[in-house]
Tab-separated table of C-alpha atoms and ligand atoms in Angstrom:
chain	number	residue	atom	x	y	z
A	1	UNK	CA	-16.357	-40.957	5.014
A	2	UNK	CA	-16.772	-37.389	4.623
A	3	UNK	CA	-14.110	-35.468	6.690
A	4	UNK	CA	-16.031	-32.933	8.809
A	5	UNK	CA	-13.032	-32.118	11.169
A	6	UNK	CA	-12.263	-28.524	11.352
A	7	UNK	CA	-9.612	-27.427	8.736
A	8	UNK	CA	-6.948	-25.273	10.009
A	9	UNK	CA	-7.639	-21.474	9.254
A	10	UNK	CA	-5.536	-20.145	6.501
A	11	UNK	CA	-4.353	-16.579	6.402
A	12	UNK	CA	-3.513	-14.022	3.944
A	13	UNK	CA	-1.767	-10.486	3.745
A	14	UNK	CA	-3.261	-8.139	1.112
A	15	UNK	CA	-1.049	-5.035	1.942
A	16	UNK	CA	2.555	-5.476	1.464
A	17	UNK	CA	5.403	-3.090	0.169
A	18	UNK	CA	8.644	-4.170	-1.399
A	19	UNK	CA	11.766	-2.245	-2.321
A	20	UNK	CA	10.185	-1.236	-5.624
A	21	UNK	CA	8.576	1.425	-3.286
A	22	UNK	CA	9.274	1.940	0.435
A	23	UNK	CA	9.498	-1.609	1.786
A	24	UNK	CA	13.112	-2.794	2.605
A	25	UNK	CA	12.852	-6.405	1.244
A	26	UNK	CA	12.878	-7.340	-2.592
A	27	UNK	CA	9.699	-8.984	-3.900
A	28	UNK	CA	11.526	-12.554	-3.845
A	29	UNK	CA	12.432	-11.915	-0.141
A	30	UNK	CA	8.886	-10.937	0.584
A	31	UNK	CA	7.528	-14.098	-1.029
A	32	UNK	CA	9.977	-16.301	0.679
A	33	UNK	CA	9.235	-14.828	4.133
A	34	UNK	CA	5.469	-15.107	3.433
A	35	UNK	CA	5.867	-18.610	2.566
A	36	UNK	CA	7.957	-19.373	5.637
A	37	UNK	CA	5.338	-18.081	7.983
A	38	UNK	CA	2.721	-20.104	6.286
A	39	UNK	CA	0.713	-17.527	4.508
A	40	UNK	CA	-1.693	-18.678	1.694
A	41	UNK	CA	-1.877	-15.428	-0.445
A	42	UNK	CA	-0.444	-12.067	-0.409
A	43	UNK	CA	-0.691	-9.005	-2.441
A	44	UNK	CA	2.212	-6.664	-3.502
A	45	UNK	CA	0.828	-3.166	-3.103
A	46	UNK	CA	3.657	-0.719	-3.778
A	47	UNK	CA	3.051	3.045	-3.737
A	48	UNK	CA	2.216	3.944	-7.336
A	49	UNK	CA	4.085	1.272	-9.133
A	50	UNK	CA	3.593	-2.440	-10.272
A	51	UNK	CA	7.143	-3.088	-11.112
A	52	UNK	CA	7.601	-5.520	-8.228
A	53	UNK	CA	4.893	-7.798	-9.341
A	54	UNK	CA	6.590	-9.842	-11.837
A	55	UNK	CA	9.552	-10.780	-9.490
A	56	UNK	CA	7.086	-11.886	-6.802
A	57	UNK	CA	5.052	-14.008	-9.171
A	58	UNK	CA	8.351	-15.680	-10.494
A	59	UNK	CA	9.510	-16.225	-7.062
A	60	UNK	CA	6.180	-17.870	-5.926
A	61	UNK	CA	5.933	-20.211	-9.020
A	62	UNK	CA	7.122	-23.348	-7.125
A	63	UNK	CA	5.382	-22.454	-3.690
A	64	UNK	CA	1.999	-22.919	-2.452
A	65	UNK	CA	1.435	-19.181	-2.285
A	66	UNK	CA	-0.930	-17.015	-4.308
A	67	UNK	CA	0.331	-13.669	-5.541
A	68	UNK	CA	-2.579	-11.067	-5.990
A	69	UNK	CA	-1.231	-8.175	-8.372
A	70	UNK	CA	-1.735	-4.886	-6.478
A	71	UNK	CA	-0.959	-1.144	-5.997
A	72	UNK	CA	-1.480	1.584	-3.604
A	73	UNK	CA	-2.213	4.946	-5.068
A	74	UNK	CA	-2.313	8.101	-3.160
A	75	UNK	CA	-5.244	10.426	-3.768
A	76	UNK	CA	-6.411	14.047	-2.620
A	77	UNK	CA	-9.800	15.551	-2.752
A	78	UNK	CA	-8.251	19.162	-1.881
A	79	UNK	CA	-8.891	18.721	1.814
A	80	UNK	CA	-8.172	15.081	2.748
A	81	UNK	CA	-5.420	12.738	1.561
A	82	UNK	CA	-6.332	9.083	1.232
A	83	UNK	CA	-4.773	5.794	-0.246
A	84	UNK	CA	-6.628	3.589	-2.623
A	85	UNK	CA	-5.606	-0.017	-3.134
A	86	UNK	CA	-6.297	-1.712	-6.309
A	87	UNK	CA	-6.322	-5.643	-6.616
A	88	UNK	CA	-6.200	-7.727	-9.753
A	89	UNK	CA	-5.250	-4.782	-11.909
A	90	UNK	CA	-4.017	-5.506	-15.381
A	91	UNK	CA	-0.522	-4.660	-14.356
A	92	UNK	CA	1.021	-5.199	-17.834
A	93	UNK	CA	-1.314	-2.766	-19.534
A	94	UNK	CA	0.822	0.048	-21.236
A	95	UNK	CA	-1.682	2.770	-20.825
A	96	UNK	CA	-1.956	1.909	-17.066
A	97	UNK	CA	1.881	1.986	-16.820
A	98	UNK	CA	2.221	5.183	-18.723
A	99	UNK	CA	-0.099	6.873	-16.001
A	100	UNK	CA	2.065	5.293	-13.376
A	101	UNK	CA	5.221	6.616	-14.836
A	102	UNK	CA	3.906	10.242	-14.553
A	103	UNK	CA	3.186	9.682	-10.836
A	104	UNK	CA	6.695	8.317	-10.243
A	105	UNK	CA	8.345	11.200	-12.265
A	106	UNK	CA	6.542	13.686	-9.875
A	107	UNK	CA	7.714	11.576	-6.769
A	108	UNK	CA	11.334	12.161	-7.828
A	109	UNK	CA	10.945	15.961	-8.304
A	110	UNK	CA	9.383	16.085	-4.936
A	111	UNK	CA	11.897	14.104	-3.207
A	112	UNK	CA	14.448	16.716	-4.499
A	113	UNK	CA	12.373	19.363	-3.173
A	114	UNK	CA	12.113	17.853	0.388
A	115	UNK	CA	16.188	17.379	0.345
A	116	UNK	CA	16.594	20.984	-0.807
A	117	UNK	CA	14.456	22.115	2.117
A	118	UNK	CA	16.190	19.844	4.614
A	119	UNK	CA	19.496	21.311	3.488
A	120	UNK	CA	18.167	25.037	3.603
A	121	UNK	CA	17.364	24.295	7.322
A	122	UNK	CA	20.845	22.845	8.061
A	123	UNK	CA	19.977	19.070	7.801
A	124	UNK	CA	22.684	17.794	5.536
A	125	UNK	CA	21.581	14.924	3.573
A	126	UNK	CA	22.639	14.352	0.057
A	127	UNK	CA	19.964	13.446	-2.692
A	128	UNK	CA	22.159	10.660	-3.874
A	129	UNK	CA	22.137	9.125	-0.444
A	130	UNK	CA	18.325	9.054	-0.774
A	131	UNK	CA	18.383	7.560	-4.192
A	132	UNK	CA	20.678	4.800	-3.149
A	133	UNK	CA	18.529	3.799	-0.275
A	134	UNK	CA	15.302	4.194	-2.750
A	135	UNK	CA	17.159	1.744	-5.298
A	136	UNK	CA	14.683	0.813	-7.947
A	137	UNK	CA	10.992	1.815	-8.322
A	138	UNK	CA	9.360	4.760	-6.694
A	139	UNK	CA	11.101	7.163	-4.103
A	140	UNK	CA	9.127	8.477	-1.251
A	141	UNK	CA	9.493	10.085	2.251
A	142	UNK	CA	10.434	6.671	3.893
A	143	UNK	CA	13.583	6.671	1.861
A	144	UNK	CA	14.438	10.188	3.112
A	145	UNK	CA	13.710	9.161	6.595
A	146	UNK	CA	15.970	6.046	6.429
A	147	UNK	CA	18.695	8.381	5.092
A	148	UNK	CA	18.380	10.538	7.908
A	149	UNK	CA	18.521	7.604	10.401
A	150	UNK	CA	21.411	6.299	8.731
A	151	UNK	CA	23.377	9.530	9.114
A	152	UNK	CA	22.312	9.658	12.758
A	153	UNK	CA	20.204	12.801	12.359
A	154	UNK	CA	17.306	10.943	13.829
A	155	UNK	CA	16.989	7.850	15.944
A	156	UNK	CA	13.883	6.462	14.248
A	157	UNK	CA	12.065	6.887	10.920
A	158	UNK	CA	9.115	8.159	13.006
A	159	UNK	CA	11.142	10.852	14.539
A	160	UNK	CA	11.944	12.066	10.956
A	161	UNK	CA	8.387	12.411	10.054
A	162	UNK	CA	7.571	14.036	13.537
A	163	UNK	CA	10.243	16.813	13.220
A	164	UNK	CA	10.814	17.253	9.557
A	165	UNK	CA	8.971	15.625	6.771
A	166	UNK	CA	5.510	14.626	8.140
A	167	UNK	CA	2.660	16.656	6.604
A	168	UNK	CA	2.847	20.311	7.467
A	169	UNK	CA	6.445	19.843	8.953
A	170	UNK	CA	9.192	22.398	7.695
A	171	UNK	CA	10.623	20.132	4.902
A	172	UNK	CA	7.333	18.637	3.814
A	173	UNK	CA	6.535	19.022	-0.020
A	174	UNK	CA	3.260	17.711	-1.272
A	175	UNK	CA	3.403	15.234	-4.232
A	176	UNK	CA	0.939	15.295	-7.219
A	177	UNK	CA	-2.005	13.301	-6.305
A	178	UNK	CA	-4.892	12.036	-8.120
A	179	UNK	CA	-8.380	13.164	-7.318
A	180	UNK	CA	-10.170	10.134	-5.619
A	181	UNK	CA	-12.488	9.588	-8.529
A	182	UNK	CA	-9.509	9.511	-10.935
A	183	UNK	CA	-7.784	6.834	-8.580
A	184	UNK	CA	-10.911	4.627	-8.565
A	185	UNK	CA	-11.228	4.925	-12.265
A	186	UNK	CA	-7.677	4.196	-13.041
A	187	UNK	CA	-8.056	0.982	-11.032
A	188	UNK	CA	-11.421	0.122	-12.565
A	189	UNK	CA	-10.210	0.862	-16.194
A	190	UNK	CA	-7.460	-1.640	-15.591
A	191	UNK	CA	-9.893	-4.349	-14.584
A	192	UNK	CA	-9.230	-3.925	-10.793
A	193	UNK	CA	-10.933	-3.836	-7.611
A	194	UNK	CA	-10.647	-0.590	-5.646
A	195	UNK	CA	-10.368	-0.636	-1.851
A	196	UNK	CA	-9.941	2.330	0.626
A	197	UNK	CA	-6.728	1.584	2.536
A	198	UNK	CA	-6.691	1.937	6.411
A	199	UNK	CA	-9.945	4.071	6.764
A	200	UNK	CA	-9.053	4.250	10.495
A	201	UNK	CA	-6.448	6.825	9.397
A	202	UNK	CA	-8.966	9.130	7.640
A	203	UNK	CA	-9.601	12.519	9.493
A	204	UNK	CA	-13.012	12.740	7.955
A	205	UNK	CA	-15.025	9.388	7.913
A	206	UNK	CA	-17.580	10.733	5.822
A	207	UNK	CA	-15.049	10.359	3.011
A	208	UNK	CA	-15.802	6.708	2.877
A	209	UNK	CA	-19.397	7.497	1.529
A	210	UNK	CA	-18.134	9.918	-0.956
A	211	UNK	CA	-15.701	7.266	-2.307
A	212	UNK	CA	-18.493	4.805	-2.410
A	213	UNK	CA	-20.528	7.318	-4.720
A	214	UNK	CA	-17.379	7.415	-6.835
A	215	UNK	CA	-17.610	3.674	-7.451
A	216	UNK	CA	-15.477	2.313	-4.587
A	217	UNK	CA	-15.700	-1.452	-4.240
A	218	UNK	CA	-14.100	-2.418	-0.846
A	219	UNK	CA	-12.779	-1.371	2.468
A	220	UNK	CA	-9.477	-2.312	4.157
A	221	UNK	CA	-10.979	-3.564	7.460
A	222	UNK	CA	-8.195	-5.425	9.014
A	223	UNK	CA	-5.015	-3.255	9.340
A	224	UNK	CA	-2.073	-2.775	11.843
A	225	UNK	CA	-3.473	0.727	12.768
A	226	UNK	CA	-7.061	-0.724	13.404
A	227	UNK	CA	-7.753	-1.732	17.051
A	228	UNK	CA	-10.499	-4.410	17.442
A	229	UNK	CA	-13.267	-1.899	17.845
A	230	UNK	CA	-12.334	-0.277	14.478
A	231	UNK	CA	-12.244	-3.761	12.910
A	232	UNK	CA	-15.911	-4.184	14.144
A	233	UNK	CA	-17.091	-0.727	12.955
A	234	UNK	CA	-15.569	-1.196	9.525
A	235	UNK	CA	-17.005	-4.733	9.107
A	236	UNK	CA	-20.447	-2.859	9.829
A	237	UNK	CA	-19.665	-0.169	7.284
A	238	UNK	CA	-18.833	-2.987	4.855
A	239	UNK	CA	-22.227	-4.850	5.372
A	240	UNK	CA	-24.252	-1.566	5.300
A	241	UNK	CA	-22.944	-0.444	1.874
A	242	UNK	CA	-22.404	-3.852	0.314
A	243	UNK	CA	-18.478	-3.317	0.199
A	244	UNK	CA	-16.006	-6.135	-0.125
A	245	UNK	CA	-13.895	-6.605	3.051
A	246	UNK	CA	-9.989	-6.504	2.574
A	247	UNK	CA	-7.056	-6.553	5.096
A	248	UNK	CA	-3.311	-6.637	5.360
A	249	UNK	CA	-0.545	-5.544	7.598
A	250	UNK	CA	0.987	-2.740	5.505
A	251	UNK	CA	4.269	-4.346	6.031
A	252	UNK	CA	7.201	-2.283	4.946
A	253	UNK	CA	9.857	-4.983	5.732
A	254	UNK	CA	12.072	-3.222	8.442
A	255	UNK	CA	11.191	0.118	7.034
A	256	UNK	CA	8.906	1.146	9.702
A	257	UNK	CA	11.130	0.283	12.498
A	258	UNK	CA	9.559	-3.317	12.706
A	259	UNK	CA	8.481	-6.272	10.576
A	260	UNK	CA	4.589	-6.593	10.250
A	261	UNK	CA	4.099	-9.300	7.703
A	262	UNK	CA	1.379	-11.663	8.984
A	263	UNK	CA	0.750	-9.796	12.140
A	264	UNK	CA	-2.760	-8.985	11.012
A	265	UNK	CA	-4.759	-11.961	10.878
A	266	UNK	CA	-6.875	-11.848	7.696
A	267	UNK	CA	-8.854	-15.093	6.904
A	268	UNK	CA	-8.647	-16.660	3.314
A	269	UNK	CA	-12.312	-16.403	2.669
A	270	UNK	CA	-11.877	-12.509	2.315
A	271	UNK	CA	-9.894	-13.217	-0.610
A	272	UNK	CA	-12.628	-15.677	-2.102
A	273	UNK	CA	-15.352	-12.810	-1.873
A	274	UNK	CA	-12.886	-10.332	-3.525
A	275	UNK	CA	-12.494	-12.786	-6.457
A	276	UNK	CA	-16.291	-13.055	-6.890
A	277	UNK	CA	-16.375	-9.029	-7.092
A	278	UNK	CA	-13.561	-9.082	-9.525
A	279	UNK	CA	-15.286	-11.643	-11.757
A	280	UNK	CA	-18.557	-9.690	-11.551
A	281	UNK	CA	-16.673	-6.468	-12.452
A	282	UNK	CA	-15.135	-8.089	-15.446
A	283	UNK	CA	-18.432	-9.044	-16.864
A	284	UNK	CA	-20.267	-5.898	-16.079
B	1	AMP	P1	4.897	9.328	0.496
B	1	AMP	O1	4.218	8.473	-0.235
B	1	AMP	O2	6.304	9.532	-0.003
B	1	AMP	O3	4.339	10.534	0.890
B	1	AMP	O4	5.290	8.550	1.994
B	1	AMP	C1	4.238	7.931	2.530
B	1	AMP	C2	4.866	6.797	3.510
B	1	AMP	O5	5.179	7.513	4.503
B	1	AMP	C3	3.674	5.741	3.931
B	1	AMP	O6	4.443	4.545	3.786
B	1	AMP	C4	3.499	6.106	5.339
B	1	AMP	O7	3.319	5.049	6.016
B	1	AMP	C5	4.627	6.945	5.885
B	1	AMP	N1	4.173	8.100	6.590
B	1	AMP	C6	3.599	9.109	6.211
B	1	AMP	N2	3.194	9.908	7.312
B	1	AMP	C7	3.922	9.468	8.277
B	1	AMP	C8	4.053	9.883	9.618
B	1	AMP	N3	3.556	10.813	10.049
B	1	AMP	N4	4.591	8.915	10.523
B	1	AMP	C9	5.278	7.832	9.863
B	1	AMP	N5	5.233	7.385	8.814
B	1	AMP	C10	4.485	8.047	7.943
B	2	FE	FE1	4.696	3.297	2.512
B	3	FE	FE1	-1.155	3.756	3.078
B	4	ZN	ZN1	0.740	0.917	2.392
């Protein structure tokens, strides 16, 4: 007889950072944790790098956990900063990787500049301490914040952003950022699906429509910083503009003072619709 009993809902998390950017866990650790908590699929979405993907895929080989290659690119239109997620990118493509190397080189110079500014205002941290925490992959402000916490200069990572390195604070230095259209194109050109990350954090909501005009494919509806009302709102935005829905916790391991993996409940069918969009992109 056909089994009509309800199947248990399966969940995914399509926004996770590893120690290849500013997460605290290695890709293998992320994979094992995701498997332990029973997730069906995850995406590794490190800032401006795809270097953690291979390790994650290898670690998941014998597990019933799907790994979706991903990335989170920073973009700036001159007045607004935003993050664009890319899924199913051709992460081994040399041209794509060469463009990412330019972004990570700039991050290195910028981290040096932030440390110099901190030293000038009497906050004594050493660039090497930041680089030790950063380890492999891209360096960012989270590593600087963690270095400050480790030295007891601040009690939390958040305090470091609030007092010193948040946008507009005394030790802030901007990094080179792609224009939004460039970020979307970079993802498209490497065969990926582009998704605006945590739109709830955008100061100007009209940005979403501008991104759609630039070829955006989807919107991150489910996110740690989205309350139920925001989720409802962005589901309507997605439906109105025929955008695919995405979601994830934006887990940084213990980097954001607490572990978020799996805390945002994203149903597996979100991924099924994303796969359809990806297949259509490939054939268009
Ligand atoms: P970066 O890419 O180096 O500019 O750093 C971005 C990272 O810093 C992201 O993971 C953000 O979550 C985090 N971040 C940015 N602004 C803040 C803030 N005001 N408070 C806490 N974390 C922040
Ligand atoms: Fe981050
Ligand atoms: Fe982000
Ligand atoms: Zn993120």
